[in-house]
Amino acid sequence: MSRYARQEVILGVKAQASLAKAHVLVVGAGGLGSPVLQYLVGAGVGEITIMDHDTVEESNLHRQPLYDMGDVGRPKALAACQHLNAANPHPRLHPHLCKLTPSTAISAIAPVDLVIDAADSFAVSYILSDLCLTSQTPLISASVLGTSGYVGAFCGTAPSLRAVFPDLPDSAGSCARNGVLGPVVGMIGTTQAQMALAILTDQTPAPMGRLVTMDAQTFTFGGFSFLGASEPDEAMPFVDAAALAEQDQLIELRCREECPQAFHPTAQRIAPPDIAAAPLDKNHRVVLACQSGLRAWQAGQQLKTLGFENVALFAQAAA
């Protein structure tokens, strides 16, 4: 009996053949990426590029069952490929041990049919959304923290992430600071995988333009359609070192105690509360840098209210 016989009963032989021809980019091989990768490989997706620069830590294992104790210290992308190939040797897996930046994302997105954002970083999410919107590539993005999360199908034939979330959050949470439960991450990740299979096999109704929410504390699900949502007129893009120009005004928002070496040798250090009074030229682009991109976005919003039209963000964690 075929490995895929049970799902072919639902999808059909033609759809299974479509999966075998598909190429998917998965950014992040952690808590979300583990179930995403396991189910895509299990379903017979023919080619998967895995982008993750991180290594396996013991504290990851409660929510990343793709790995075991023998993987601690190994690059996630390499360990993931080993375990996935052991489960199904047919898919072609490509590990990319690098950070997701606007530059690395362009070449990674170009050959694929679908992008899955499993990094759970708003900087990465917005970078992927901006590029997928331009290339009309479907993007399945998700976020989870504590006992709740969401997953949505953006770009392609649907509005972008910015159309649904034009503003960044007020504060940056993290699994280390706020905690996270393994089953919650797994449920969100498997939902991403299910959306991916639906898109790759042209199922109807398609999940494009649909956002699903989950609260595991109250065991409730929600969601809504965002088809028809308007794209923001003026979005501040994320950039990396390759996109910096000589005339750019580079601002490091982190203090020396937090970041002894600024993101660029010529960057000025200006604290976020002082950005509105800084002697900046409105005729040249301002590039604001911090660790996650959140303080950069907040400082950029201040500059926007002062008439600065050309502002970009640099997130060290994503670059």
PDB file of C-alpha atoms in Angstrom:
ATOM      1  CA  MET A   1       0.000   0.000   0.000  1.00  0.00           C
ATOM      2  CA  SER A   2       1.211   3.500  -0.825  1.00  0.00           C
ATOM      3  CA  ARG A   3       2.665   5.597   1.983  1.00  0.00           C
ATOM      4  CA  TYR A   4       0.120   8.284   1.100  1.00  0.00           C
ATOM      5  CA  ALA A   5      -2.904   6.036   0.545  1.00  0.00           C
ATOM      6  CA  ARG A   6      -4.903   7.324   3.502  1.00  0.00           C
ATOM      7  CA  GLN A   7      -4.596  10.977   2.519  1.00  0.00           C
ATOM      8  CA  GLU A   8      -5.131  10.202  -1.166  1.00  0.00           C
ATOM      9  CA  VAL A   9      -8.614   9.022  -0.183  1.00  0.00           C
ATOM     10  CA  ILE A  10      -9.336  12.663   0.722  1.00  0.00           C
ATOM     11  CA  LEU A  11      -7.020  14.613  -1.574  1.00  0.00           C
ATOM     12  CA  GLY A  12      -6.964  12.396  -4.631  1.00  0.00           C
ATOM     13  CA  VAL A  13      -4.070  11.104  -6.722  1.00  0.00           C
ATOM     14  CA  LYS A  14      -3.756  14.337  -8.731  1.00  0.00           C
ATOM     15  CA  ALA A  15      -3.418  16.435  -5.576  1.00  0.00           C
ATOM     16  CA  GLN A  16      -0.814  14.029  -4.225  1.00  0.00           C
ATOM     17  CA  ALA A  17       1.173  14.500  -7.408  1.00  0.00           C
ATOM     18  CA  SER A  18       0.947  18.268  -6.885  1.00  0.00           C
ATOM     19  CA  LEU A  19       2.462  17.896  -3.423  1.00  0.00           C
ATOM     20  CA  ALA A  20       5.337  15.864  -4.865  1.00  0.00           C
ATOM     21  CA  LYS A  21       6.118  18.718  -7.277  1.00  0.00           C
ATOM     22  CA  ALA A  22       5.809  21.506  -4.693  1.00  0.00           C
ATOM     23  CA  HIS A  23       8.685  23.466  -3.173  1.00  0.00           C
ATOM     24  CA  VAL A  24       8.084  25.070   0.239  1.00  0.00           C
ATOM     25  CA  LEU A  25      10.294  27.438   2.232  1.00  0.00           C
ATOM     26  CA  VAL A  26      10.014  26.993   6.002  1.00  0.00           C
ATOM     27  CA  VAL A  27      11.629  29.792   8.003  1.00  0.00           C
ATOM     28  CA  GLY A  28      12.253  28.553  11.540  1.00  0.00           C
ATOM     29  CA  ALA A  29      12.763  24.955  12.647  1.00  0.00           C
ATOM     30  CA  GLY A  30      11.735  25.417  16.278  1.00  0.00           C
ATOM     31  CA  GLY A  31       8.437  25.034  18.084  1.00  0.00           C
ATOM     32  CA  LEU A  32       6.256  25.939  15.114  1.00  0.00           C
ATOM     33  CA  GLY A  33       8.623  24.552  12.519  1.00  0.00           C
ATOM     34  CA  SER A  34       8.843  21.096  14.104  1.00  0.00           C
ATOM     35  CA  PRO A  35       5.218  20.051  13.448  1.00  0.00           C
ATOM     36  CA  VAL A  36       5.142  21.992  10.180  1.00  0.00           C
ATOM     37  CA  LEU A  37       8.135  20.077   8.848  1.00  0.00           C
ATOM     38  CA  GLN A  38       7.050  16.711  10.197  1.00  0.00           C
ATOM     39  CA  TYR A  39       3.618  16.927   8.605  1.00  0.00           C
ATOM     40  CA  LEU A  40       4.795  18.375   5.289  1.00  0.00           C
ATOM     41  CA  VAL A  41       7.442  15.670   4.936  1.00  0.00           C
ATOM     42  CA  GLY A  42       4.949  13.065   6.066  1.00  0.00           C
ATOM     43  CA  ALA A  43       2.450  14.282   3.463  1.00  0.00           C
ATOM     44  CA  GLY A  44       4.990  13.952   0.657  1.00  0.00           C
ATOM     45  CA  VAL A  45       5.844  17.560  -0.206  1.00  0.00           C
ATOM     46  CA  GLY A  46       8.593  17.089  -2.750  1.00  0.00           C
ATOM     47  CA  GLU A  47      11.071  19.836  -1.840  1.00  0.00           C
ATOM     48  CA  ILE A  48      11.539  21.850   1.338  1.00  0.00           C
ATOM     49  CA  THR A  49      14.079  24.553   2.133  1.00  0.00           C
ATOM     50  CA  ILE A  50      14.654  24.929   5.881  1.00  0.00           C
ATOM     51  CA  MET A  51      16.112  28.255   7.021  1.00  0.00           C
ATOM     52  CA  ASP A  52      17.288  28.482  10.634  1.00  0.00           C
ATOM     53  CA  HIS A  53      20.573  29.764  12.061  1.00  0.00           C
ATOM     54  CA  ASP A  54      19.960  28.530  15.621  1.00  0.00           C
ATOM     55  CA  THR A  55      21.155  25.430  17.485  1.00  0.00           C
ATOM     56  CA  VAL A  56      19.170  22.943  19.560  1.00  0.00           C
ATOM     57  CA  GLU A  57      19.002  23.642  23.297  1.00  0.00           C
ATOM     58  CA  GLU A  58      17.682  21.322  25.990  1.00  0.00           C
ATOM     59  CA  SER A  59      15.070  23.940  26.940  1.00  0.00           C
ATOM     60  CA  ASN A  60      13.660  23.607  23.405  1.00  0.00           C
ATOM     61  CA  LEU A  61      12.817  19.929  23.653  1.00  0.00           C
ATOM     62  CA  HIS A  62       9.493  20.227  25.504  1.00  0.00           C
ATOM     63  CA  ARG A  63       7.977  21.970  22.496  1.00  0.00           C
ATOM     64  CA  GLN A  64      10.213  20.790  19.641  1.00  0.00           C
ATOM     65  CA  PRO A  65       9.696  16.997  19.500  1.00  0.00           C
ATOM     66  CA  LEU A  66      11.520  16.790  16.177  1.00  0.00           C
ATOM     67  CA  TYR A  67      14.765  16.742  18.201  1.00  0.00           C
ATOM     68  CA  ASP A  68      16.239  14.639  21.007  1.00  0.00           C
ATOM     69  CA  MET A  69      19.025  14.990  23.568  1.00  0.00           C
ATOM     70  CA  GLY A  70      21.599  13.865  21.026  1.00  0.00           C
ATOM     71  CA  ASP A  71      20.836  16.973  18.979  1.00  0.00           C
ATOM     72  CA  VAL A  72      21.652  19.505  21.722  1.00  0.00           C
ATOM     73  CA  GLY A  73      24.225  21.930  20.358  1.00  0.00           C
ATOM     74  CA  ARG A  74      23.656  20.952  16.724  1.00  0.00           C
ATOM     75  CA  PRO A  75      22.296  23.358  14.109  1.00  0.00           C
ATOM     76  CA  LYS A  76      18.533  22.905  13.961  1.00  0.00           C
ATOM     77  CA  ALA A  77      18.375  22.900  10.172  1.00  0.00           C
ATOM     78  CA  LEU A  78      20.873  20.029   9.932  1.00  0.00           C
ATOM     79  CA  ALA A  79      19.346  18.006  12.769  1.00  0.00           C
ATOM     80  CA  ALA A  80      15.884  18.536  11.293  1.00  0.00           C
ATOM     81  CA  CYS A  81      16.973  17.216   7.893  1.00  0.00           C
ATOM     82  CA  GLN A  82      18.475  14.106   9.473  1.00  0.00           C
ATOM     83  CA  HIS A  83      15.332  13.219  11.413  1.00  0.00           C
ATOM     84  CA  LEU A  84      12.992  14.108   8.549  1.00  0.00           C
ATOM     85  CA  ASN A  85      14.942  12.032   6.042  1.00  0.00           C
ATOM     86  CA  ALA A  86      14.837   9.102   8.442  1.00  0.00           C
ATOM     87  CA  ALA A  87      11.041   9.400   8.507  1.00  0.00           C
ATOM     88  CA  ASN A  88      10.643   9.856   4.732  1.00  0.00           C
ATOM     89  CA  PRO A  89      13.648   9.678   2.378  1.00  0.00           C
ATOM     90  CA  HIS A  90      11.752  10.953  -0.665  1.00  0.00           C
ATOM     91  CA  PRO A  91      11.494  14.763  -0.118  1.00  0.00           C
ATOM     92  CA  ARG A  92      14.497  16.866  -1.129  1.00  0.00           C
ATOM     93  CA  LEU A  93      15.544  18.881   1.907  1.00  0.00           C
ATOM     94  CA  HIS A  94      17.803  21.934   1.765  1.00  0.00           C
ATOM     95  CA  PRO A  95      19.174  23.256   5.096  1.00  0.00           C
ATOM     96  CA  HIS A  96      20.097  26.953   5.154  1.00  0.00           C
ATOM     97  CA  LEU A  97      22.050  27.826   8.313  1.00  0.00           C
ATOM     98  CA  CYS A  98      21.569  31.582   8.093  1.00  0.00           C
ATOM     99  CA  LYS A  99      19.406  34.332   9.515  1.00  0.00           C
ATOM    100  CA  LEU A 100      16.435  35.587   7.593  1.00  0.00           C
ATOM    101  CA  THR A 101      17.182  39.066   6.266  1.00  0.00           C
ATOM    102  CA  PRO A 102      15.660  41.022   3.378  1.00  0.00           C
ATOM    103  CA  SER A 103      18.671  39.984   1.272  1.00  0.00           C
ATOM    104  CA  THR A 104      18.672  36.270   2.113  1.00  0.00           C
ATOM    105  CA  ALA A 105      14.882  36.136   1.867  1.00  0.00           C
ATOM    106  CA  ILE A 106      14.756  37.363  -1.735  1.00  0.00           C
ATOM    107  CA  SER A 107      16.809  34.462  -3.085  1.00  0.00           C
ATOM    108  CA  ALA A 108      15.101  31.948  -0.788  1.00  0.00           C
ATOM    109  CA  ILE A 109      11.576  32.949  -1.837  1.00  0.00           C
ATOM    110  CA  ALA A 110      12.245  33.128  -5.592  1.00  0.00           C
ATOM    111  CA  PRO A 111      12.091  29.384  -6.413  1.00  0.00           C
ATOM    112  CA  VAL A 112       9.333  28.281  -4.023  1.00  0.00           C
ATOM    113  CA  ASP A 113       5.577  27.857  -4.330  1.00  0.00           C
ATOM    114  CA  LEU A 114       4.757  28.689  -0.711  1.00  0.00           C
ATOM    115  CA  VAL A 115       6.444  30.277   2.308  1.00  0.00           C
ATOM    116  CA  ILE A 116       5.777  29.258   5.903  1.00  0.00           C
ATOM    117  CA  ASP A 117       6.799  31.726   8.593  1.00  0.00           C
ATOM    118  CA  ALA A 118       7.535  29.580  11.654  1.00  0.00           C
ATOM    119  CA  ALA A 119      10.093  31.936  13.201  1.00  0.00           C
ATOM    120  CA  ASP A 120       7.655  33.671  15.578  1.00  0.00           C
ATOM    121  CA  SER A 121       9.477  36.996  15.155  1.00  0.00           C
ATOM    122  CA  PHE A 122       7.536  40.042  14.031  1.00  0.00           C
ATOM    123  CA  ALA A 123      10.573  41.405  12.169  1.00  0.00           C
ATOM    124  CA  VAL A 124      10.867  38.166  10.184  1.00  0.00           C
ATOM    125  CA  SER A 125       7.103  38.106   9.618  1.00  0.00           C
ATOM    126  CA  TYR A 126       7.040  41.621   8.150  1.00  0.00           C
ATOM    127  CA  ILE A 127      10.119  40.996   6.008  1.00  0.00           C
ATOM    128  CA  LEU A 128       8.534  37.858   4.555  1.00  0.00           C
ATOM    129  CA  SER A 129       5.177  39.544   4.090  1.00  0.00           C
ATOM    130  CA  ASP A 130       6.653  42.502   2.209  1.00  0.00           C
ATOM    131  CA  LEU A 131       8.576  40.257  -0.168  1.00  0.00           C
ATOM    132  CA  CYS A 132       5.773  37.713  -0.629  1.00  0.00           C
ATOM    133  CA  LEU A 133       3.346  40.525  -1.432  1.00  0.00           C
ATOM    134  CA  THR A 134       5.675  41.768  -4.168  1.00  0.00           C
ATOM    135  CA  SER A 135       6.253  38.289  -5.619  1.00  0.00           C
ATOM    136  CA  GLN A 136       2.628  37.177  -5.080  1.00  0.00           C
ATOM    137  CA  THR A 137       3.819  34.138  -3.135  1.00  0.00           C
ATOM    138  CA  PRO A 138       1.410  32.665  -0.557  1.00  0.00           C
ATOM    139  CA  LEU A 139       2.632  33.141   3.017  1.00  0.00           C
ATOM    140  CA  ILE A 140       1.391  31.227   6.048  1.00  0.00           C
ATOM    141  CA  SER A 141       2.433  33.126   9.157  1.00  0.00           C
ATOM    142  CA  ALA A 142       1.797  32.280  12.792  1.00  0.00           C
ATOM    143  CA  SER A 143       2.558  33.504  16.288  1.00  0.00           C
ATOM    144  CA  VAL A 144       2.137  31.859  19.669  1.00  0.00           C
ATOM    145  CA  LEU A 145       2.840  32.943  23.226  1.00  0.00           C
ATOM    146  CA  GLY A 146       1.769  31.386  26.480  1.00  0.00           C
ATOM    147  CA  THR A 147      -1.489  29.573  25.796  1.00  0.00           C
ATOM    148  CA  SER A 148      -2.756  31.421  22.730  1.00  0.00           C
ATOM    149  CA  GLY A 149      -1.812  32.113  19.154  1.00  0.00           C
ATOM    150  CA  TYR A 150      -2.944  32.667  15.597  1.00  0.00           C
ATOM    151  CA  VAL A 151      -2.191  31.481  12.075  1.00  0.00           C
ATOM    152  CA  GLY A 152      -3.149  33.170   8.821  1.00  0.00           C
ATOM    153  CA  ALA A 153      -2.734  32.793   5.064  1.00  0.00           C
ATOM    154  CA  PHE A 154      -1.420  36.052   3.597  1.00  0.00           C
ATOM    155  CA  CYS A 155      -0.169  37.465   0.286  1.00  0.00           C
ATOM    156  CA  GLY A 156      -0.541  35.436  -2.897  1.00  0.00           C
ATOM    157  CA  THR A 157      -4.184  36.172  -3.720  1.00  0.00           C
ATOM    158  CA  ALA A 158      -4.813  37.679  -0.270  1.00  0.00           C
ATOM    159  CA  PRO A 159      -3.838  40.898   1.529  1.00  0.00           C
ATOM    160  CA  SER A 160      -0.512  41.027   3.356  1.00  0.00           C
ATOM    161  CA  LEU A 161       0.277  40.765   7.041  1.00  0.00           C
ATOM    162  CA  ARG A 162       0.545  44.564   7.178  1.00  0.00           C
ATOM    163  CA  ALA A 163      -3.050  44.864   5.974  1.00  0.00           C
ATOM    164  CA  VAL A 164      -4.199  42.934   9.059  1.00  0.00           C
ATOM    165  CA  PHE A 165      -1.529  44.125  11.510  1.00  0.00           C
ATOM    166  CA  PRO A 166      -0.386  47.572  10.316  1.00  0.00           C
ATOM    167  CA  ASP A 167       1.119  48.333  13.733  1.00  0.00           C
ATOM    168  CA  LEU A 168       3.686  46.368  15.685  1.00  0.00           C
ATOM    169  CA  PRO A 169       2.779  45.298  19.252  1.00  0.00           C
ATOM    170  CA  ASP A 170       3.312  47.623  22.208  1.00  0.00           C
ATOM    171  CA  SER A 171       5.836  45.232  23.748  1.00  0.00           C
ATOM    172  CA  ALA A 172       7.903  42.303  22.573  1.00  0.00           C
ATOM    173  CA  GLY A 173       7.133  39.008  24.279  1.00  0.00           C
ATOM    174  CA  SER A 174       9.270  35.889  24.127  1.00  0.00           C
ATOM    175  CA  CYS A 175       9.008  32.240  25.063  1.00  0.00           C
ATOM    176  CA  ALA A 176      11.825  32.678  27.581  1.00  0.00           C
ATOM    177  CA  ARG A 177      10.157  35.649  29.288  1.00  0.00           C
ATOM    178  CA  ASN A 178       6.466  34.820  28.963  1.00  0.00           C
ATOM    179  CA  GLY A 179       6.612  31.046  28.750  1.00  0.00           C
ATOM    180  CA  VAL A 180       4.941  28.724  26.275  1.00  0.00           C
ATOM    181  CA  LEU A 181       3.275  25.305  26.354  1.00  0.00           C
ATOM    182  CA  GLY A 182       4.347  22.632  23.902  1.00  0.00           C
ATOM    183  CA  PRO A 183       0.866  21.434  22.859  1.00  0.00           C
ATOM    184  CA  VAL A 184      -0.184  25.015  22.097  1.00  0.00           C
ATOM    185  CA  VAL A 185       2.758  25.510  19.748  1.00  0.00           C
ATOM    186  CA  GLY A 186       2.045  22.123  18.209  1.00  0.00           C
ATOM    187  CA  MET A 187      -1.598  22.979  17.493  1.00  0.00           C
ATOM    188  CA  ILE A 188      -0.679  26.246  15.812  1.00  0.00           C
ATOM    189  CA  GLY A 189       2.101  24.568  13.823  1.00  0.00           C
ATOM    190  CA  THR A 190      -0.147  21.745  12.630  1.00  0.00           C
ATOM    191  CA  THR A 191      -2.698  24.346  11.546  1.00  0.00           C
ATOM    192  CA  GLN A 192       0.023  25.971   9.444  1.00  0.00           C
ATOM    193  CA  ALA A 193       0.769  22.590   7.876  1.00  0.00           C
ATOM    194  CA  GLN A 194      -2.915  21.976   7.130  1.00  0.00           C
ATOM    195  CA  MET A 195      -3.240  25.392   5.491  1.00  0.00           C
ATOM    196  CA  ALA A 196      -0.146  24.635   3.413  1.00  0.00           C
ATOM    197  CA  LEU A 197      -1.580  21.341   2.168  1.00  0.00           C
ATOM    198  CA  ALA A 198      -4.875  23.044   1.319  1.00  0.00           C
ATOM    199  CA  ILE A 199      -3.126  25.741  -0.731  1.00  0.00           C
ATOM    200  CA  LEU A 200      -0.730  23.376  -2.495  1.00  0.00           C
ATOM    201  CA  THR A 201      -3.558  21.049  -3.537  1.00  0.00           C
ATOM    202  CA  ASP A 202      -6.043  23.805  -4.478  1.00  0.00           C
ATOM    203  CA  GLN A 203      -8.633  22.758  -1.936  1.00  0.00           C
ATOM    204  CA  THR A 204     -11.864  24.720  -1.638  1.00  0.00           C
ATOM    205  CA  PRO A 205     -12.654  26.746   0.248  1.00  0.00           C
ATOM    206  CA  ALA A 206      -9.086  28.028   0.175  1.00  0.00           C
ATOM    207  CA  PRO A 207      -7.585  29.346   3.414  1.00  0.00           C
ATOM    208  CA  MET A 208      -6.159  32.426   1.682  1.00  0.00           C
ATOM    209  CA  GLY A 209      -7.236  35.595   3.486  1.00  0.00           C
ATOM    210  CA  ARG A 210      -8.263  33.666   6.588  1.00  0.00           C
ATOM    211  CA  LEU A 211      -6.915  34.110  10.114  1.00  0.00           C
ATOM    212  CA  VAL A 212      -7.530  31.472  12.810  1.00  0.00           C
ATOM    213  CA  THR A 213      -7.079  32.198  16.513  1.00  0.00           C
ATOM    214  CA  MET A 214      -6.786  29.758  19.387  1.00  0.00           C
ATOM    215  CA  ASP A 215      -6.928  30.140  23.161  1.00  0.00           C
ATOM    216  CA  ALA A 216      -5.888  26.903  24.854  1.00  0.00           C
ATOM    217  CA  GLN A 217      -6.674  28.323  28.300  1.00  0.00           C
ATOM    218  CA  THR A 218     -10.392  28.458  27.475  1.00  0.00           C
ATOM    219  CA  PHE A 219     -10.298  25.859  24.668  1.00  0.00           C
ATOM    220  CA  THR A 220     -11.838  28.264  22.201  1.00  0.00           C
ATOM    221  CA  PHE A 221     -11.147  28.923  18.543  1.00  0.00           C
ATOM    222  CA  GLY A 222     -11.983  31.995  16.531  1.00  0.00           C
ATOM    223  CA  GLY A 223     -10.992  33.787  13.395  1.00  0.00           C
ATOM    224  CA  PHE A 224     -12.117  35.953  10.543  1.00  0.00           C
ATOM    225  CA  SER A 225     -11.672  36.617   6.849  1.00  0.00           C
ATOM    226  CA  PHE A 226      -9.506  39.582   5.910  1.00  0.00           C
ATOM    227  CA  LEU A 227     -10.081  39.383   2.163  1.00  0.00           C
ATOM    228  CA  GLY A 228     -10.509  42.924   0.885  1.00  0.00           C
ATOM    229  CA  ALA A 229      -8.414  44.504   3.640  1.00  0.00           C
ATOM    230  CA  SER A 230      -6.489  47.555   2.420  1.00  0.00           C
ATOM    231  CA  GLU A 231      -2.711  47.676   2.310  1.00  0.00           C
ATOM    232  CA  PRO A 232      -1.182  50.532   4.350  1.00  0.00           C
ATOM    233  CA  ASP A 233      -0.121  53.514   2.267  1.00  0.00           C
ATOM    234  CA  GLU A 234       3.255  54.148   3.883  1.00  0.00           C
ATOM    235  CA  ALA A 235       4.941  51.214   5.556  1.00  0.00           C
ATOM    236  CA  MET A 236       8.380  51.392   7.159  1.00  0.00           C
ATOM    237  CA  PRO A 237      10.358  48.512   5.629  1.00  0.00           C
ATOM    238  CA  PHE A 238      12.935  46.372   7.386  1.00  0.00           C
ATOM    239  CA  VAL A 239      16.383  46.553   5.795  1.00  0.00           C
ATOM    240  CA  ASP A 240      19.744  44.891   6.354  1.00  0.00           C
ATOM    241  CA  ALA A 241      23.362  45.935   5.887  1.00  0.00           C
ATOM    242  CA  ALA A 242      23.269  45.190   2.159  1.00  0.00           C
ATOM    243  CA  ALA A 243      20.563  47.827   1.642  1.00  0.00           C
ATOM    244  CA  LEU A 244      22.283  50.687   3.473  1.00  0.00           C
ATOM    245  CA  ALA A 245      23.324  53.690   1.390  1.00  0.00           C
ATOM    246  CA  GLU A 246      26.081  56.220   2.009  1.00  0.00           C
ATOM    247  CA  GLN A 247      23.639  59.083   2.534  1.00  0.00           C
ATOM    248  CA  ASP A 248      21.491  57.173   5.056  1.00  0.00           C
ATOM    249  CA  GLN A 249      21.270  58.579   8.571  1.00  0.00           C
ATOM    250  CA  LEU A 250      21.990  55.544  10.758  1.00  0.00           C
ATOM    251  CA  ILE A 251      20.664  55.600  14.314  1.00  0.00           C
ATOM    252  CA  GLU A 252      21.525  53.043  17.000  1.00  0.00           C
ATOM    253  CA  LEU A 253      18.780  53.135  19.630  1.00  0.00           C
ATOM    254  CA  ARG A 254      20.446  50.746  22.077  1.00  0.00           C
ATOM    255  CA  CYS A 255      22.724  52.061  24.815  1.00  0.00           C
ATOM    256  CA  ARG A 256      26.342  50.930  25.084  1.00  0.00           C
ATOM    257  CA  GLU A 257      25.551  48.684  28.047  1.00  0.00           C
ATOM    258  CA  GLU A 258      23.032  46.756  25.967  1.00  0.00           C
ATOM    259  CA  CYS A 259      24.963  46.884  22.709  1.00  0.00           C
ATOM    260  CA  PRO A 260      28.678  47.796  23.043  1.00  0.00           C
ATOM    261  CA  GLN A 261      29.109  47.789  19.269  1.00  0.00           C
ATOM    262  CA  ALA A 262      26.545  49.690  17.194  1.00  0.00           C
ATOM    263  CA  PHE A 263      24.943  47.945  14.230  1.00  0.00           C
ATOM    264  CA  HIS A 264      27.119  50.044  11.905  1.00  0.00           C
ATOM    265  CA  PRO A 265      30.416  51.898  12.528  1.00  0.00           C
ATOM    266  CA  THR A 266      28.966  55.249  11.405  1.00  0.00           C
ATOM    267  CA  ALA A 267      25.718  54.995  13.382  1.00  0.00           C
ATOM    268  CA  GLN A 268      24.822  57.711  15.889  1.00  0.00           C
ATOM    269  CA  ARG A 269      23.602  56.602  19.304  1.00  0.00           C
ATOM    270  CA  ILE A 270      20.327  58.282  20.183  1.00  0.00           C
ATOM    271  CA  ALA A 271      18.054  57.075  22.964  1.00  0.00           C
ATOM    272  CA  PRO A 272      14.421  56.494  21.897  1.00  0.00           C
ATOM    273  CA  PRO A 273      13.059  59.331  24.108  1.00  0.00           C
ATOM    274  CA  ASP A 274      15.434  61.772  22.374  1.00  0.00           C
ATOM    275  CA  ILE A 275      14.666  60.810  18.784  1.00  0.00           C
ATOM    276  CA  ALA A 276      12.115  63.603  18.208  1.00  0.00           C
ATOM    277  CA  ALA A 277      14.705  66.284  19.121  1.00  0.00           C
ATOM    278  CA  ALA A 278      17.574  64.736  17.155  1.00  0.00           C
ATOM    279  CA  PRO A 279      19.121  66.927  14.403  1.00  0.00           C
ATOM    280  CA  LEU A 280      18.085  64.782  11.440  1.00  0.00           C
ATOM    281  CA  ASP A 281      17.659  65.757   7.805  1.00  0.00           C
ATOM    282  CA  LYS A 282      14.230  65.006   6.326  1.00  0.00           C
ATOM    283  CA  ASN A 283      15.753  64.878   2.839  1.00  0.00           C
ATOM    284  CA  HIS A 284      17.688  61.680   3.574  1.00  0.00           C
ATOM    285  CA  ARG A 285      16.503  58.292   4.762  1.00  0.00           C
ATOM    286  CA  VAL A 286      16.676  57.529   8.466  1.00  0.00           C
ATOM    287  CA  VAL A 287      17.506  53.939   9.443  1.00  0.00           C
ATOM    288  CA  LEU A 288      16.638  53.074  13.042  1.00  0.00           C
ATOM    289  CA  ALA A 289      18.176  50.008  14.688  1.00  0.00           C
ATOM    290  CA  CYS A 290      17.484  47.951  17.798  1.00  0.00           C
ATOM    291  CA  GLN A 291      17.426  44.260  18.708  1.00  0.00           C
ATOM    292  CA  SER A 292      13.907  43.153  17.776  1.00  0.00           C
ATOM    293  CA  GLY A 293      12.799  46.097  15.641  1.00  0.00           C
ATOM    294  CA  LEU A 294      10.090  47.189  18.081  1.00  0.00           C
ATOM    295  CA  ARG A 295      11.887  50.257  19.466  1.00  0.00           C
ATOM    296  CA  ALA A 296      12.920  51.151  15.933  1.00  0.00           C
ATOM    297  CA  TRP A 297       9.291  51.026  14.803  1.00  0.00           C
ATOM    298  CA  GLN A 298       8.156  53.158  17.774  1.00  0.00           C
ATOM    299  CA  ALA A 299      10.889  55.721  17.111  1.00  0.00           C
ATOM    300  CA  GLY A 300       9.990  55.691  13.431  1.00  0.00           C
ATOM    301  CA  GLN A 301       6.383  56.442  14.272  1.00  0.00           C
ATOM    302  CA  GLN A 302       7.555  59.542  16.165  1.00  0.00           C
ATOM    303  CA  LEU A 303       9.564  60.684  13.159  1.00  0.00           C
ATOM    304  CA  LYS A 304       6.602  60.102  10.867  1.00  0.00           C
ATOM    305  CA  THR A 305       4.499  62.498  12.935  1.00  0.00           C
ATOM    306  CA  LEU A 306       7.267  65.090  12.490  1.00  0.00           C
ATOM    307  CA  GLY A 307       7.140  64.827   8.718  1.00  0.00           C
ATOM    308  CA  PHE A 308       9.910  62.303   8.015  1.00  0.00           C
ATOM    309  CA  GLU A 309       8.700  60.346   5.001  1.00  0.00           C
ATOM    310  CA  ASN A 310      11.648  58.011   4.427  1.00  0.00           C
ATOM    311  CA  VAL A 311      12.241  55.815   7.470  1.00  0.00           C
ATOM    312  CA  ALA A 312      13.498  52.227   7.550  1.00  0.00           C
ATOM    313  CA  LEU A 313      14.021  49.717  10.365  1.00  0.00           C
ATOM    314  CA  PHE A 314      16.961  47.469  11.193  1.00  0.00           C
ATOM    315  CA  ALA A 315      16.319  44.526  13.535  1.00  0.00           C
ATOM    316  CA  GLN A 316      19.545  42.986  14.796  1.00  0.00           C
ATOM    317  CA  ALA A 317      17.811  39.726  15.731  1.00  0.00           C
ATOM    318  CA  ALA A 318      16.628  39.280  12.147  1.00  0.00           C
ATOM    319  CA  ALA A 319      19.818  40.510  10.551  1.00  0.00           C
TER     320      ALA A 319
END
